[in-house]
PDB file of C-alpha atoms in Angstrom:
ATOM      1  CA  ILE A  27      34.899   3.037 -15.840  1.00  0.00           C
ATOM      2  CA  PHE A  28      36.942   0.283 -17.499  1.00  0.00           C
ATOM      3  CA  GLN A  29      35.705  -2.225 -14.913  1.00  0.00           C
ATOM      4  CA  PHE A  30      32.049  -1.362 -15.536  1.00  0.00           C
ATOM      5  CA  ALA A  31      32.598  -1.624 -19.292  1.00  0.00           C
ATOM      6  CA  ILE A  32      34.031  -5.132 -18.780  1.00  0.00           C
ATOM      7  CA  MET A  33      31.168  -6.074 -16.447  1.00  0.00           C
ATOM      8  CA  ILE A  34      28.510  -4.913 -18.912  1.00  0.00           C
ATOM      9  CA  TRP A  35      30.248  -6.836 -21.704  1.00  0.00           C
ATOM     10  CA  GLY A  36      30.473  -9.971 -19.524  1.00  0.00           C
ATOM     11  CA  VAL A  37      26.835  -9.871 -18.416  1.00  0.00           C
ATOM     12  CA  ALA A  38      25.513  -9.015 -21.873  1.00  0.00           C
ATOM     13  CA  SER A  39      27.531 -11.446 -23.978  1.00  0.00           C
ATOM     14  CA  GLN A  40      29.400 -13.947 -21.777  1.00  0.00           C
ATOM     15  CA  GLY A  41      26.653 -15.026 -19.361  1.00  0.00           C
ATOM     16  CA  TRP A  42      28.321 -13.504 -16.303  1.00  0.00           C
ATOM     17  CA  TRP A  43      26.282 -13.086 -13.143  1.00  0.00           C
ATOM     18  CA  PHE A  44      26.891 -12.369  -9.438  1.00  0.00           C
ATOM     19  CA  GLN A  45      29.987 -14.525  -8.956  1.00  0.00           C
ATOM     20  CA  GLU A  46      31.847 -13.104 -11.936  1.00  0.00           C
ATOM     21  CA  ALA A  47      30.800  -9.524 -11.090  1.00  0.00           C
ATOM     22  CA  ALA A  48      31.900  -9.991  -7.466  1.00  0.00           C
ATOM     23  CA  ALA A  49      35.262 -11.389  -8.595  1.00  0.00           C
ATOM     24  CA  LEU A  50      35.719  -8.408 -10.918  1.00  0.00           C
ATOM     25  CA  PHE A  51      34.932  -5.929  -8.105  1.00  0.00           C
ATOM     26  CA  PHE A  52      37.393  -7.725  -5.821  1.00  0.00           C
ATOM     27  CA  LEU A  53      40.115  -7.663  -8.472  1.00  0.00           C
ATOM     28  CA  VAL A  54      39.619  -3.946  -9.068  1.00  0.00           C
ATOM     29  CA  SER A  55      39.724  -3.245  -5.315  1.00  0.00           C
ATOM     30  CA  ILE A  56      43.164  -4.927  -5.175  1.00  0.00           C
ATOM     31  CA  ILE A  57      44.347  -2.850  -8.163  1.00  0.00           C
ATOM     32  CA  ILE A  58      43.040   0.322  -6.455  1.00  0.00           C
ATOM     33  CA  MET A  59      44.962  -0.623  -3.306  1.00  0.00           C
ATOM     34  CA  PHE A  60      48.249  -0.722  -5.239  1.00  0.00           C
ATOM     35  CA  VAL A  61      47.518   2.367  -7.343  1.00  0.00           C
ATOM     36  CA  SER A  62      46.375   4.521  -4.402  1.00  0.00           C
ATOM     37  CA  GLY A  63      49.306   3.599  -2.196  1.00  0.00           C
ATOM     38  CA  LEU A  64      47.127   2.326   0.663  1.00  0.00           C
ATOM     39  CA  SER A  65      48.787  -0.077   3.039  1.00  0.00           C
ATOM     40  CA  GLU A  66      47.448  -3.605   3.304  1.00  0.00           C
ATOM     41  CA  LYS A  67      45.879  -2.825   6.698  1.00  0.00           C
ATOM     42  CA  GLU A  68      44.184   0.364   5.434  1.00  0.00           C
ATOM     43  CA  ALA A  69      42.828  -1.454   2.380  1.00  0.00           C
ATOM     44  CA  VAL A  70      41.467  -4.349   4.461  1.00  0.00           C
ATOM     45  CA  ASN A  71      39.846  -1.949   6.963  1.00  0.00           C
ATOM     46  CA  ALA A  72      38.238   0.007   4.116  1.00  0.00           C
ATOM     47  CA  PHE A  73      36.990  -3.243   2.579  1.00  0.00           C
ATOM     48  CA  ILE A  74      35.508  -4.406   5.914  1.00  0.00           C
ATOM     49  CA  THR A  75      33.841  -1.026   6.470  1.00  0.00           C
ATOM     50  CA  GLY A  76      32.261  -1.158   3.019  1.00  0.00           C
ATOM     51  CA  ALA A  77      31.182  -4.776   3.448  1.00  0.00           C
ATOM     52  CA  SER A  78      29.611  -4.040   6.844  1.00  0.00           C
ATOM     53  CA  GLU A  79      27.164  -1.651   5.192  1.00  0.00           C
ATOM     54  CA  VAL A  80      25.604  -4.456   3.128  1.00  0.00           C
ATOM     55  CA  VAL A  81      25.595  -7.210   5.760  1.00  0.00           C
ATOM     56  CA  GLY A  82      21.999  -6.375   6.718  1.00  0.00           C
ATOM     57  CA  VAL A  83      20.834  -6.691   3.113  1.00  0.00           C
ATOM     58  CA  ALA A  84      22.692  -9.996   2.704  1.00  0.00           C
ATOM     59  CA  LEU A  85      21.053 -11.379   5.860  1.00  0.00           C
ATOM     60  CA  ILE A  86      17.594 -10.316   4.667  1.00  0.00           C
ATOM     61  CA  ILE A  87      18.161 -11.993   1.280  1.00  0.00           C
ATOM     62  CA  GLY A  88      19.382 -15.174   2.992  1.00  0.00           C
ATOM     63  CA  LEU A  89      16.419 -15.211   5.371  1.00  0.00           C
ATOM     64  CA  ALA A  90      13.966 -14.579   2.542  1.00  0.00           C
ATOM     65  CA  ARG A  91      15.490 -17.414   0.531  1.00  0.00           C
ATOM     66  CA  ALA A  92      15.300 -19.734   3.554  1.00  0.00           C
ATOM     67  CA  ILE A  93      11.605 -18.912   4.001  1.00  0.00           C
ATOM     68  CA  ASN A  94      11.114 -19.532   0.287  1.00  0.00           C
ATOM     69  CA  ILE A  95      12.779 -22.977   0.490  1.00  0.00           C
ATOM     70  CA  VAL A  96      10.643 -23.955   3.505  1.00  0.00           C
ATOM     71  CA  MET A  97       7.481 -22.807   1.709  1.00  0.00           C
ATOM     72  CA  GLU A  98       8.380 -24.742  -1.445  1.00  0.00           C
ATOM     73  CA  SER A  99       9.486 -27.908   0.373  1.00  0.00           C
ATOM     74  CA  GLY A 100       6.406 -27.908   2.581  1.00  0.00           C
ATOM     75  CA  MET A 101       4.163 -27.187  -0.433  1.00  0.00           C
ATOM     76  CA  ILE A 102       2.963 -24.048   1.348  1.00  0.00           C
ATOM     77  CA  SER A 103       3.581 -22.016  -1.808  1.00  0.00           C
ATOM     78  CA  ASP A 104       1.433 -24.426  -3.835  1.00  0.00           C
ATOM     79  CA  THR A 105      -1.382 -24.190  -1.290  1.00  0.00           C
ATOM     80  CA  LEU A 106      -1.232 -20.393  -1.247  1.00  0.00           C
ATOM     81  CA  LEU A 107      -1.179 -20.286  -5.040  1.00  0.00           C
ATOM     82  CA  PHE A 108      -4.155 -22.636  -5.305  1.00  0.00           C
ATOM     83  CA  TYR A 109      -6.419 -20.715  -2.930  1.00  0.00           C
ATOM     84  CA  SER A 110      -5.192 -17.313  -4.101  1.00  0.00           C
ATOM     85  CA  SER A 111      -5.785 -18.225  -7.738  1.00  0.00           C
ATOM     86  CA  ASN A 112      -9.394 -19.062  -6.867  1.00  0.00           C
ATOM     87  CA  ILE A 113      -9.790 -15.610  -5.330  1.00  0.00           C
ATOM     88  CA  VAL A 114      -8.155 -13.643  -8.147  1.00  0.00           C
ATOM     89  CA  SER A 115      -9.526 -15.664 -11.059  1.00  0.00           C
ATOM     90  CA  GLU A 116     -12.553 -13.365 -11.268  1.00  0.00           C
ATOM     91  CA  MET A 117     -10.440 -10.193 -11.126  1.00  0.00           C
ATOM     92  CA  GLY A 118      -9.653  -8.268 -14.255  1.00  0.00           C
ATOM     93  CA  LYS A 119      -6.026  -7.778 -15.221  1.00  0.00           C
ATOM     94  CA  GLY A 120      -6.094  -4.048 -14.527  1.00  0.00           C
ATOM     95  CA  PHE A 121      -7.590  -4.422 -11.067  1.00  0.00           C
ATOM     96  CA  PHE A 122      -5.158  -7.210 -10.173  1.00  0.00           C
ATOM     97  CA  ALA A 123      -2.179  -5.070 -11.265  1.00  0.00           C
ATOM     98  CA  VAL A 124      -3.333  -2.319  -8.896  1.00  0.00           C
ATOM     99  CA  VAL A 125      -3.830  -4.861  -6.087  1.00  0.00           C
ATOM    100  CA  LEU A 126      -0.279  -6.107  -6.693  1.00  0.00           C
ATOM    101  CA  LEU A 127       1.022  -2.555  -6.366  1.00  0.00           C
ATOM    102  CA  PHE A 128      -0.522  -2.189  -2.917  1.00  0.00           C
ATOM    103  CA  ILE A 129       0.673  -5.645  -1.858  1.00  0.00           C
ATOM    104  CA  PHE A 130       4.236  -4.619  -2.705  1.00  0.00           C
ATOM    105  CA  VAL A 131       3.777  -1.283  -0.906  1.00  0.00           C
ATOM    106  CA  PHE A 132       2.533  -3.106   2.203  1.00  0.00           C
ATOM    107  CA  LEU A 133       5.321  -5.708   2.145  1.00  0.00           C
ATOM    108  CA  GLY A 134       7.885  -2.957   1.591  1.00  0.00           C
ATOM    109  CA  ILE A 135       7.097  -1.574   5.041  1.00  0.00           C
ATOM    110  CA  PHE A 136       8.348  -4.763   6.672  1.00  0.00           C
ATOM    111  CA  ILE A 137      11.013  -5.771   4.115  1.00  0.00           C
ATOM    112  CA  PRO A 138      12.941  -2.640   3.090  1.00  0.00           C
ATOM    113  CA  SER A 139      15.415  -4.638   0.986  1.00  0.00           C
ATOM    114  CA  THR A 140      14.179  -4.726  -2.609  1.00  0.00           C
ATOM    115  CA  SER A 141      16.187  -7.848  -3.416  1.00  0.00           C
ATOM    116  CA  GLY A 142      14.955  -9.582  -0.241  1.00  0.00           C
ATOM    117  CA  LEU A 143      11.348  -8.737  -1.076  1.00  0.00           C
ATOM    118  CA  ALA A 144      11.801  -9.991  -4.639  1.00  0.00           C
ATOM    119  CA  VAL A 145      13.199 -13.328  -3.423  1.00  0.00           C
ATOM    120  CA  LEU A 146      10.327 -13.727  -0.964  1.00  0.00           C
ATOM    121  CA  SER A 147       7.359 -12.541  -3.026  1.00  0.00           C
ATOM    122  CA  MET A 148       8.007 -13.205  -6.717  1.00  0.00           C
ATOM    123  CA  PRO A 149       7.819 -17.032  -6.569  1.00  0.00           C
ATOM    124  CA  ILE A 150       4.187 -16.670  -5.429  1.00  0.00           C
ATOM    125  CA  LEU A 151       2.950 -13.448  -7.021  1.00  0.00           C
ATOM    126  CA  ALA A 152       4.423 -13.937 -10.518  1.00  0.00           C
ATOM    127  CA  PRO A 153       2.674 -17.311 -11.106  1.00  0.00           C
ATOM    128  CA  LEU A 154      -0.468 -15.846  -9.554  1.00  0.00           C
ATOM    129  CA  ALA A 155      -0.408 -13.107 -12.194  1.00  0.00           C
ATOM    130  CA  ASP A 156      -0.325 -15.836 -14.848  1.00  0.00           C
ATOM    131  CA  THR A 157      -3.726 -17.064 -13.672  1.00  0.00           C
ATOM    132  CA  VAL A 158      -5.346 -13.782 -14.711  1.00  0.00           C
ATOM    133  CA  GLY A 159      -3.233 -13.443 -17.863  1.00  0.00           C
ATOM    134  CA  LEU A 160      -1.210 -10.524 -16.531  1.00  0.00           C
ATOM    135  CA  SER A 161       2.174  -9.947 -18.144  1.00  0.00           C
ATOM    136  CA  ARG A 162       5.127 -10.574 -15.846  1.00  0.00           C
ATOM    137  CA  ALA A 163       6.585  -7.275 -17.048  1.00  0.00           C
ATOM    138  CA  VAL A 164       3.611  -5.557 -15.389  1.00  0.00           C
ATOM    139  CA  VAL A 165       4.315  -7.541 -12.194  1.00  0.00           C
ATOM    140  CA  VAL A 166       7.880  -6.196 -12.233  1.00  0.00           C
ATOM    141  CA  ASP A 167       6.539  -2.663 -12.784  1.00  0.00           C
ATOM    142  CA  ALA A 168       4.155  -3.034  -9.832  1.00  0.00           C
ATOM    143  CA  PHE A 169       7.024  -4.343  -7.690  1.00  0.00           C
ATOM    144  CA  THR A 170       9.415  -1.551  -8.674  1.00  0.00           C
ATOM    145  CA  TRP A 171       6.905   1.249  -8.293  1.00  0.00           C
ATOM    146  CA  GLY A 172       5.471  -0.157  -5.063  1.00  0.00           C
ATOM    147  CA  GLN A 173       8.940  -0.318  -3.527  1.00  0.00           C
ATOM    148  CA  GLY A 174       9.807   3.135  -4.870  1.00  0.00           C
ATOM    149  CA  VAL A 175       6.726   4.731  -3.335  1.00  0.00           C
ATOM    150  CA  ILE A 176       7.043   3.201   0.131  1.00  0.00           C
ATOM    151  CA  LEU A 177      10.755   4.032   0.400  1.00  0.00           C
ATOM    152  CA  PHE A 178       9.753   7.707   0.610  1.00  0.00           C
ATOM    153  CA  ILE A 179       8.240   7.193   4.054  1.00  0.00           C
ATOM    154  CA  THR A 180       8.910   3.720   5.463  1.00  0.00           C
ATOM    155  CA  PRO A 181      10.509   3.959   8.909  1.00  0.00           C
ATOM    156  CA  THR A 182      12.270   0.618   8.351  1.00  0.00           C
ATOM    157  CA  GLY A 183      14.239   1.928   5.369  1.00  0.00           C
ATOM    158  CA  LEU A 184      17.034   4.450   4.973  1.00  0.00           C
ATOM    159  CA  ILE A 185      14.783   7.508   5.093  1.00  0.00           C
ATOM    160  CA  PHE A 186      15.367   8.029   8.841  1.00  0.00           C
ATOM    161  CA  VAL A 187      19.134   7.936   8.326  1.00  0.00           C
ATOM    162  CA  VAL A 188      19.004  10.411   5.437  1.00  0.00           C
ATOM    163  CA  LEU A 189      16.653  12.777   7.292  1.00  0.00           C
ATOM    164  CA  GLN A 190      18.936  12.655  10.319  1.00  0.00           C
ATOM    165  CA  ILE A 191      21.955  13.531   8.183  1.00  0.00           C
ATOM    166  CA  VAL A 192      20.264  16.558   6.596  1.00  0.00           C
ATOM    167  CA  GLY A 193      18.541  17.626   9.831  1.00  0.00           C
ATOM    168  CA  ILE A 194      14.892  17.386   8.733  1.00  0.00           C
ATOM    169  CA  PRO A 195      12.298  16.097  11.253  1.00  0.00           C
ATOM    170  CA  TYR A 196      10.249  13.099  10.078  1.00  0.00           C
ATOM    171  CA  ASN A 197       6.879  14.852  10.580  1.00  0.00           C
ATOM    172  CA  LYS A 198       8.048  17.825   8.482  1.00  0.00           C
ATOM    173  CA  TRP A 199       9.186  15.402   5.754  1.00  0.00           C
ATOM    174  CA  LEU A 200       5.785  13.680   5.774  1.00  0.00           C
ATOM    175  CA  LYS A 201       3.964  17.011   5.329  1.00  0.00           C
ATOM    176  CA  PHE A 202       6.203  17.791   2.360  1.00  0.00           C
ATOM    177  CA  VAL A 203       6.218  14.413   0.631  1.00  0.00           C
ATOM    178  CA  MET A 204       2.631  13.139   1.130  1.00  0.00           C
ATOM    179  CA  PRO A 205       1.011  15.375  -1.545  1.00  0.00           C
ATOM    180  CA  LEU A 206       3.767  14.368  -3.975  1.00  0.00           C
ATOM    181  CA  MET A 207       3.280  10.696  -3.089  1.00  0.00           C
ATOM    182  CA  LEU A 208      -0.461  10.980  -3.704  1.00  0.00           C
ATOM    183  CA  ILE A 209       0.155  12.388  -7.190  1.00  0.00           C
ATOM    184  CA  ILE A 210       2.745   9.683  -7.928  1.00  0.00           C
ATOM    185  CA  VAL A 211       0.423   6.877  -6.725  1.00  0.00           C
ATOM    186  CA  VAL A 212      -2.457   8.134  -8.888  1.00  0.00           C
ATOM    187  CA  LEU A 213      -0.138   8.237 -11.924  1.00  0.00           C
ATOM    188  CA  ILE A 214       1.220   4.755 -11.177  1.00  0.00           C
ATOM    189  CA  ILE A 215      -2.271   3.270 -10.787  1.00  0.00           C
ATOM    190  CA  THR A 216      -3.349   4.834 -14.079  1.00  0.00           C
ATOM    191  CA  ILE A 217      -0.262   3.608 -15.945  1.00  0.00           C
ATOM    192  CA  LEU A 218      -0.477   0.090 -14.457  1.00  0.00           C
ATOM    193  CA  TYR A 219      -4.168  -0.232 -15.278  1.00  0.00           C
ATOM    194  CA  VAL A 220      -3.812   1.038 -18.846  1.00  0.00           C
ATOM    195  CA  ARG A 221      -0.686  -1.040 -19.497  1.00  0.00           C
ATOM    196  CA  SER A 222      -2.158  -4.264 -18.148  1.00  0.00           C
ATOM    197  CA  VAL A 223      -5.483  -3.918 -19.988  1.00  0.00           C
ATOM    198  CA  PHE A 224      -4.416  -2.481 -23.333  1.00  0.00           C
ATOM    199  CA  PHE A 225      -0.792  -3.603 -23.851  1.00  0.00           C
TER     200      PHE A 225
END
């Protein structure tokens, strides 16, 4: 609790970011090792086990950033933005916000990491939203809700692992969750449209 209080203070008032937060987590893990009485070998093995669970996410973020650098250096992003802006320039803000939602849902099937998808998609889709006068806050909402919806069912995410742990077949889960997803999607579309047009 003390560590999180320090981290919130550092991020909010001292300009801390990933490096400082990572250093703080590492420091606290060393303190926990001494307080808990773990041996050095046990602590290192626990650290490696925990780190191994996020290696996949780190690789996806690195790959997404590499693709982003290639697209920027080769002016592919500029080309995509130019032609895409011509297509969306006639769209209304509300309709474009809904289109963004479904783009994020579609991309979420192939890129289950939210941070990886953000690194890959935001440099193109956020400026594209500017061309229709859509607030970037609405773009973030579309991203968050699109990712949230697809994580209910995407086979590339953690849903298979969770269903396996609790012993629920995937087809039974789909029958249960699809009506709920439909209601959620209708609500999200309504909120996105109203927010982008009227606020």
